[in-house]
Amino acid sequence: MPTNTVLSLSKEVAGALSAGDPVVALESTIISHGLPQPRNLEVAVELEEIVRAAGAVPATIAVLDGVARIGLDEAELTRVATEPGLRKLGQRDLAAAAALRASGATTVSATSFLAARAGIRVFATGGLGGVHRGWTDSQDESADLDTLSRTKITVVCAGVKSILDVPATLQRLETRGVTIAGFGSDTFPGFYLHSSGEPVDWRIESPDEAAAIMLAQDRLGTETALIVANPVPQAAQLDPALHDRVLAEALAAAERAGVTGQAITPFLLEFLAEGTKGASLEANLAAVRGNARLAGLIAAAWSARD
Ligand code: PSU
Ligand code: MN
């Protein structure tokens, strides 16, 4: 008979949290559905190393055999990277996965929810989900936005994926009360691109300033997320003209193939990686690496607050 455990922290993560040491949550959908094999496992390991080098304990999150695991060992990370047909779990899928003993990688919505439940305040990813282009027909808005509107967590990301309707996503985040701070930037990043061209209202320059906003959230009783929008360096971005051309092809291909729902984001990311001969993948990785590092520094500043 299986135990009734639905949430399990690794020893290292549990120890760090109880000592008040810095911890950074990492999602697993980017590993299972966002990156090609075998690169995905290398990246999963590398991201954990980057978080450590920045002074924090990494906590990659996934659901394995019905148990939401906060902090994976090497064998568990390997399962996430290689298991055929691994599910993609949003927040709404967690209870069903737990009850039915299923396994799956967690999206930003599921990861934020689980991290917050475990007491982790800082989370690094690549690009958030958001409002899809053509929303008026499909009503496809990522559950990431809803979860962030009612979860107090700091998400370090390179904006939202550029396959989305970025201005509409920013409008939704405003409506839902999610704070956005550009890290060293007056514009919202464009995921593969340094900038989306859209302005942000707040600009911060240091991990300490991020931690100060988090402390103010606590003092005010704010229950929404803080998005620290950290642009991919200009030198590492995808060529904007190539981006625009291949993205247009990707969107047309998705429509022709009738791809919808959970499958659309992985489809578009993969199409872009192929259509740019891997250049979009390199830009994506550069963004994620920078976010893991900055999240580690913010977690350290948060732990050192007085
Ligand atoms: N960031 C990346 N690659 C990804 C994702 C984020 O660089 O693959 C994943 C995240 O898990 C995010 C998900 O939550 O894509 C969004 O999926 P959807 O649009 O179906 O909500
Ligand atoms: Mn969706």
Short mmCIF file of C-alpha atoms and ligand atoms in Angstrom, two decimals:
data_model
loop_
_atom_site.label_atom_id
_atom_site.label_comp_id
_atom_site.label_asym_id
_atom_site.label_seq_id
_atom_site.Cartn_x
_atom_site.Cartn_y
_atom_site.Cartn_z
CA MET A 1 0.00 0.00 0.00
CA PRO A 2 1.53 3.37 -0.95
CA THR A 3 2.03 5.94 1.77
CA ASN A 4 -0.08 9.08 1.80
CA THR A 5 2.93 11.35 1.24
CA VAL A 6 2.17 13.86 -1.52
CA LEU A 7 4.99 16.35 -0.89
CA SER A 8 8.56 15.42 -0.06
CA LEU A 9 11.57 17.66 0.47
CA SER A 10 15.07 16.33 -0.12
CA LYS A 11 17.23 16.23 2.98
CA GLU A 12 19.46 19.00 1.72
CA VAL A 13 16.57 21.32 0.84
CA ALA A 14 14.76 20.65 4.11
CA GLY A 15 17.97 21.36 6.04
CA ALA A 16 18.65 24.60 4.19
CA LEU A 17 15.09 25.84 4.70
CA SER A 18 15.06 25.12 8.41
CA ALA A 19 18.43 26.86 8.79
CA GLY A 20 17.19 29.89 6.82
CA ASP A 21 19.83 29.29 4.15
CA PRO A 22 19.24 30.40 0.55
CA VAL A 23 17.23 28.02 -1.66
CA VAL A 24 16.21 28.42 -5.32
CA ALA A 25 13.39 26.41 -6.90
CA LEU A 26 13.88 25.23 -10.50
CA GLU A 27 11.11 23.92 -12.73
CA SER A 28 11.23 20.67 -14.66
CA THR A 29 9.00 21.25 -17.71
CA ILE A 30 11.81 23.15 -19.35
CA ILE A 31 13.92 19.97 -18.97
CA SER A 32 11.31 17.45 -20.15
CA HIS A 33 9.37 19.46 -22.73
CA GLY A 34 11.43 22.60 -23.43
CA LEU A 35 14.84 21.22 -24.42
CA PRO A 36 16.01 18.36 -26.65
CA GLN A 37 17.73 15.22 -25.30
CA PRO A 38 20.49 14.66 -24.29
CA ARG A 39 21.24 18.35 -23.82
CA ASN A 40 18.34 18.68 -21.39
CA LEU A 41 19.99 16.56 -18.68
CA GLU A 42 23.29 18.42 -19.01
CA VAL A 43 21.40 21.69 -18.63
CA ALA A 44 19.45 20.43 -15.61
CA VAL A 45 22.72 19.56 -13.89
CA GLU A 46 24.38 22.79 -14.98
CA LEU A 47 21.54 24.96 -13.66
CA GLU A 48 21.88 23.35 -10.25
CA GLU A 49 25.63 24.05 -10.32
CA ILE A 50 25.03 27.69 -11.24
CA VAL A 51 22.62 28.11 -8.32
CA ARG A 52 25.22 26.57 -5.98
CA ALA A 53 28.00 28.80 -7.29
CA ALA A 54 25.77 31.80 -6.52
CA GLY A 55 25.52 30.63 -2.91
CA ALA A 56 22.14 28.86 -2.78
CA VAL A 57 20.81 25.31 -2.63
CA PRO A 58 18.96 24.25 -5.82
CA ALA A 59 15.56 22.58 -5.50
CA THR A 60 14.44 21.17 -8.83
CA ILE A 61 10.78 20.19 -8.56
CA ALA A 62 8.88 17.36 -10.27
CA VAL A 63 6.21 14.80 -9.44
CA LEU A 64 7.43 11.20 -9.41
CA ASP A 65 5.00 8.32 -8.84
CA GLY A 66 2.51 10.68 -7.27
CA VAL A 67 4.95 12.39 -4.89
CA ALA A 68 5.81 16.05 -5.48
CA ARG A 69 9.56 16.12 -4.92
CA ILE A 70 11.29 19.33 -3.90
CA GLY A 71 14.97 18.73 -4.64
CA LEU A 72 15.88 15.84 -6.94
CA ASP A 73 18.84 13.49 -6.79
CA GLU A 74 20.75 12.48 -9.92
CA ALA A 75 18.59 9.44 -10.68
CA GLU A 76 15.40 11.49 -10.31
CA LEU A 77 16.76 14.27 -12.51
CA THR A 78 17.65 11.63 -15.11
CA ARG A 79 14.09 10.30 -15.02
CA VAL A 80 12.71 13.76 -15.68
CA ALA A 81 15.08 14.25 -18.61
CA THR A 82 14.63 10.86 -20.24
CA GLU A 83 11.36 9.16 -19.26
CA PRO A 84 9.27 8.70 -22.42
CA GLY A 85 5.85 10.31 -22.33
CA LEU A 86 6.42 12.14 -19.05
CA ARG A 87 3.44 14.39 -18.40
CA LYS A 88 3.46 18.17 -18.22
CA LEU A 89 1.74 19.17 -14.99
CA GLY A 90 0.19 22.54 -14.27
CA GLN A 91 -1.11 23.41 -10.83
CA ARG A 92 -4.53 21.90 -11.56
CA ASP A 93 -2.96 18.53 -12.36
CA LEU A 94 -1.14 18.10 -9.04
CA ALA A 95 -3.94 16.54 -7.00
CA ALA A 96 -4.86 14.13 -9.79
CA ALA A 97 -1.20 13.15 -10.27
CA ALA A 98 -0.82 12.56 -6.52
CA ALA A 99 -3.97 10.48 -6.21
CA LEU A 100 -3.32 8.43 -9.34
CA ARG A 101 0.41 8.00 -8.63
CA ALA A 102 1.39 9.64 -11.91
CA SER A 103 4.70 11.24 -12.81
CA GLY A 104 5.23 14.54 -14.55
CA ALA A 105 7.34 17.61 -14.95
CA THR A 106 6.03 20.78 -13.35
CA THR A 107 5.35 24.02 -15.21
CA VAL A 108 5.85 27.47 -13.74
CA SER A 109 2.34 27.31 -12.24
CA ALA A 110 2.84 23.93 -10.55
CA THR A 111 6.40 24.71 -9.51
CA SER A 112 5.46 28.07 -7.97
CA PHE A 113 2.63 26.47 -6.06
CA LEU A 114 4.79 23.64 -4.71
CA ALA A 115 7.77 25.87 -3.93
CA ALA A 116 5.58 28.23 -1.95
CA ARG A 117 4.02 25.30 -0.07
CA ALA A 118 7.52 24.12 0.83
CA GLY A 119 8.56 27.59 2.03
CA ILE A 120 10.82 28.49 -0.89
CA ARG A 121 10.63 32.13 -1.90
CA VAL A 122 12.82 32.36 -5.02
CA PHE A 123 12.37 30.51 -8.31
CA ALA A 124 14.28 30.62 -11.60
CA THR A 125 12.95 29.71 -15.04
CA GLY A 126 13.44 30.68 -18.68
CA GLY A 127 10.35 32.48 -19.89
CA LEU A 128 6.91 32.47 -18.32
CA GLY A 129 3.80 31.29 -20.07
CA GLY A 130 1.16 33.90 -20.85
CA VAL A 131 -1.52 34.99 -23.27
CA HIS A 132 -1.21 33.23 -26.62
CA ARG A 133 -1.56 35.07 -29.92
CA GLY A 134 -5.09 34.59 -31.21
CA TRP A 135 -6.47 34.54 -27.66
CA THR A 136 -9.83 35.86 -28.84
CA ASP A 137 -10.42 32.56 -30.63
CA SER A 138 -8.66 30.06 -28.35
CA GLN A 139 -8.85 31.77 -24.92
CA ASP A 140 -5.45 30.18 -24.31
CA GLU A 141 -3.85 31.95 -21.36
CA SER A 142 -1.21 30.01 -19.41
CA ALA A 143 -2.15 29.00 -15.87
CA ASP A 144 1.23 30.51 -14.93
CA LEU A 145 -0.43 33.92 -14.76
CA ASP A 146 -3.25 32.83 -12.51
CA THR A 147 -0.95 31.06 -10.07
CA LEU A 148 1.43 34.02 -9.92
CA SER A 149 -1.51 36.29 -9.13
CA ARG A 150 -2.12 34.42 -5.88
CA THR A 151 1.29 33.07 -4.88
CA LYS A 152 3.95 35.01 -3.03
CA ILE A 153 7.07 33.94 -4.84
CA THR A 154 9.85 35.76 -6.65
CA VAL A 155 10.25 34.45 -10.18
CA VAL A 156 13.41 35.31 -12.06
CA CYS A 157 12.76 34.98 -15.78
CA ALA A 158 13.67 36.47 -19.16
CA GLY A 159 10.13 37.82 -19.52
CA VAL A 160 7.48 35.68 -21.15
CA LYS A 161 8.07 33.46 -24.15
CA SER A 162 8.19 35.53 -27.32
CA ILE A 163 5.86 33.08 -29.05
CA LEU A 164 3.12 34.76 -26.98
CA ASP A 165 1.21 38.01 -27.21
CA VAL A 166 3.58 39.97 -24.96
CA PRO A 167 1.57 43.22 -24.58
CA ALA A 168 -1.60 41.27 -23.75
CA THR A 169 0.31 39.19 -21.19
CA LEU A 170 1.64 42.35 -19.54
CA GLN A 171 -1.90 43.72 -19.37
CA ARG A 172 -3.10 40.56 -17.66
CA LEU A 173 -0.25 40.69 -15.15
CA GLU A 174 -1.19 44.27 -14.36
CA THR A 175 -4.84 43.37 -13.85
CA ARG A 176 -3.93 40.40 -11.66
CA GLY A 177 -1.68 42.48 -9.39
CA VAL A 178 1.67 40.89 -10.19
CA THR A 179 4.66 43.17 -9.53
CA ILE A 180 7.26 43.38 -12.31
CA ALA A 181 10.76 44.77 -11.90
CA GLY A 182 13.21 44.99 -14.79
CA PHE A 183 16.66 43.92 -13.67
CA GLY A 184 18.99 46.61 -14.99
CA SER A 185 16.42 47.26 -17.69
CA ASP A 186 13.65 49.76 -18.48
CA THR A 187 11.99 47.38 -20.92
CA PHE A 188 10.47 43.96 -20.47
CA PRO A 189 12.82 41.28 -21.86
CA GLY A 190 11.82 39.31 -24.95
CA PHE A 191 12.90 35.79 -23.87
CA TYR A 192 15.15 34.92 -26.87
CA LEU A 193 15.56 38.66 -27.38
CA HIS A 194 17.15 41.19 -25.05
CA SER A 195 14.05 43.37 -25.16
CA SER A 196 10.40 42.96 -26.09
CA GLY A 197 10.20 46.72 -26.61
CA GLU A 198 7.49 47.00 -23.95
CA PRO A 199 8.23 49.30 -20.98
CA VAL A 200 8.32 48.17 -17.34
CA ASP A 201 7.35 50.49 -14.50
CA TRP A 202 10.07 49.49 -12.05
CA ARG A 203 13.76 49.00 -12.54
CA ILE A 204 16.11 47.48 -10.00
CA GLU A 205 19.88 47.20 -10.14
CA SER A 206 20.81 44.65 -7.48
CA PRO A 207 19.77 41.45 -5.69
CA ASP A 208 19.47 43.56 -2.52
CA GLU A 209 16.80 45.70 -4.16
CA ALA A 210 14.85 42.57 -5.10
CA ALA A 211 15.09 41.34 -1.49
CA ALA A 212 13.91 44.78 -0.28
CA ILE A 213 10.77 44.49 -2.45
CA MET A 214 10.15 41.00 -1.05
CA LEU A 215 10.44 42.31 2.50
CA ALA A 216 8.01 45.12 1.66
CA GLN A 217 5.59 42.52 0.24
CA ASP A 218 5.69 40.75 3.62
CA ARG A 219 5.17 43.96 5.55
CA LEU A 220 2.25 44.99 3.36
CA GLY A 221 0.65 41.55 3.34
CA THR A 222 0.93 41.26 -0.45
CA GLU A 223 -0.01 37.79 -1.69
CA THR A 224 1.06 38.06 -5.32
CA ALA A 225 4.33 37.24 -7.07
CA LEU A 226 7.28 39.45 -7.86
CA ILE A 227 8.61 38.96 -11.38
CA VAL A 228 12.27 39.89 -11.71
CA ALA A 229 12.60 40.33 -15.45
CA ASN A 230 16.21 39.64 -16.36
CA PRO A 231 17.11 40.14 -20.04
CA VAL A 232 19.38 37.76 -21.92
CA PRO A 233 22.60 39.71 -22.62
CA GLN A 234 22.51 41.54 -25.96
CA ALA A 235 25.49 39.50 -27.19
CA ALA A 236 23.68 36.20 -26.49
CA GLN A 237 20.29 37.08 -27.96
CA LEU A 238 18.81 35.51 -31.08
CA ASP A 239 19.10 37.65 -34.19
CA PRO A 240 15.79 39.59 -34.13
CA ALA A 241 15.18 39.30 -37.88
CA LEU A 242 15.74 35.53 -37.79
CA HIS A 243 13.50 35.32 -34.72
CA ASP A 244 10.62 37.14 -36.39
CA ARG A 245 10.88 35.15 -39.62
CA VAL A 246 11.03 31.68 -38.02
CA LEU A 247 8.39 32.54 -35.43
CA ALA A 248 5.95 33.48 -38.19
CA GLU A 249 6.66 30.11 -39.85
CA ALA A 250 6.22 28.32 -36.50
CA LEU A 251 2.85 29.94 -35.79
CA ALA A 252 1.62 29.07 -39.29
CA ALA A 253 2.85 25.46 -38.91
CA ALA A 254 1.09 25.11 -35.55
CA GLU A 255 -2.14 26.32 -37.08
CA ARG A 256 -1.83 23.94 -40.05
CA ALA A 257 -1.10 21.01 -37.73
CA GLY A 258 -3.99 21.97 -35.45
CA VAL A 259 -1.76 21.99 -32.35
CA THR A 260 -3.54 23.41 -29.29
CA GLY A 261 -3.55 23.32 -25.50
CA GLN A 262 -0.56 22.02 -23.57
CA ALA A 263 1.21 20.92 -26.74
CA ILE A 264 1.44 24.35 -28.35
CA THR A 265 4.32 25.79 -26.32
CA PRO A 266 6.65 22.77 -26.76
CA PHE A 267 5.71 22.63 -30.47
CA LEU A 268 6.65 26.26 -31.08
CA LEU A 269 9.89 26.07 -29.06
CA GLU A 270 10.98 22.99 -30.98
CA PHE A 271 10.07 24.51 -34.34
CA LEU A 272 12.13 27.59 -33.48
CA ALA A 273 15.12 25.50 -32.40
CA GLU A 274 15.07 23.61 -35.70
CA GLY A 275 14.26 26.62 -37.86
CA THR A 276 17.13 28.64 -36.39
CA LYS A 277 19.54 25.65 -36.52
CA GLY A 278 19.85 25.66 -32.75
CA ALA A 279 20.42 29.40 -32.32
CA SER A 280 17.15 29.86 -30.40
CA LEU A 281 18.19 27.06 -28.08
CA GLU A 282 21.48 28.81 -27.30
CA ALA A 283 19.65 32.08 -26.57
CA ASN A 284 17.14 30.23 -24.39
CA LEU A 285 19.98 28.58 -22.45
CA ALA A 286 21.86 31.83 -22.02
CA ALA A 287 18.70 33.35 -20.56
CA VAL A 288 18.06 30.45 -18.18
CA ARG A 289 21.67 30.39 -16.99
CA GLY A 290 21.55 34.11 -16.20
CA ASN A 291 18.26 33.64 -14.37
CA ALA A 292 19.57 30.74 -12.26
CA ARG A 293 22.57 32.82 -11.23
CA LEU A 294 20.54 35.92 -10.41
CA ALA A 295 17.98 33.84 -8.48
CA GLY A 296 20.83 32.40 -6.40
CA LEU A 297 22.09 35.89 -5.60
CA ILE A 298 18.57 37.10 -4.72
CA ALA A 299 18.00 34.08 -2.48
CA ALA A 300 21.30 34.85 -0.74
CA ALA A 301 20.33 38.52 -0.29
CA TRP A 302 16.93 37.41 1.00
CA SER A 303 18.52 35.07 3.58
CA ALA A 304 20.90 37.82 4.72
CA ARG A 305 18.10 40.39 5.29
CA ASP A 306 17.83 41.88 8.75
N1 PSU B 1 10.70 28.46 -19.96
C1 PSU B 1 11.51 27.94 -20.92
N2 PSU B 1 11.08 26.78 -21.54
C2 PSU B 1 9.89 26.15 -21.19
C3 PSU B 1 9.06 26.71 -20.17
C4 PSU B 1 9.53 27.87 -19.60
O1 PSU B 1 12.57 28.50 -21.25
O2 PSU B 1 9.58 25.10 -21.76
C5 PSU B 1 7.75 26.02 -19.75
C6 PSU B 1 7.35 26.45 -18.34
O3 PSU B 1 7.20 25.27 -17.57
C7 PSU B 1 6.04 27.18 -18.48
C8 PSU B 1 5.44 26.43 -19.63
O4 PSU B 1 5.27 27.13 -17.32
O5 PSU B 1 6.56 26.32 -20.52
C9 PSU B 1 4.22 27.16 -20.19
O6 PSU B 1 3.36 26.23 -20.78
P1 PSU B 1 1.84 26.66 -21.15
O7 PSU B 1 2.01 27.75 -22.18
O8 PSU B 1 1.21 25.41 -21.73
O9 PSU B 1 1.19 27.11 -19.89
MN MN B 2 -2.16 26.99 -22.53
#
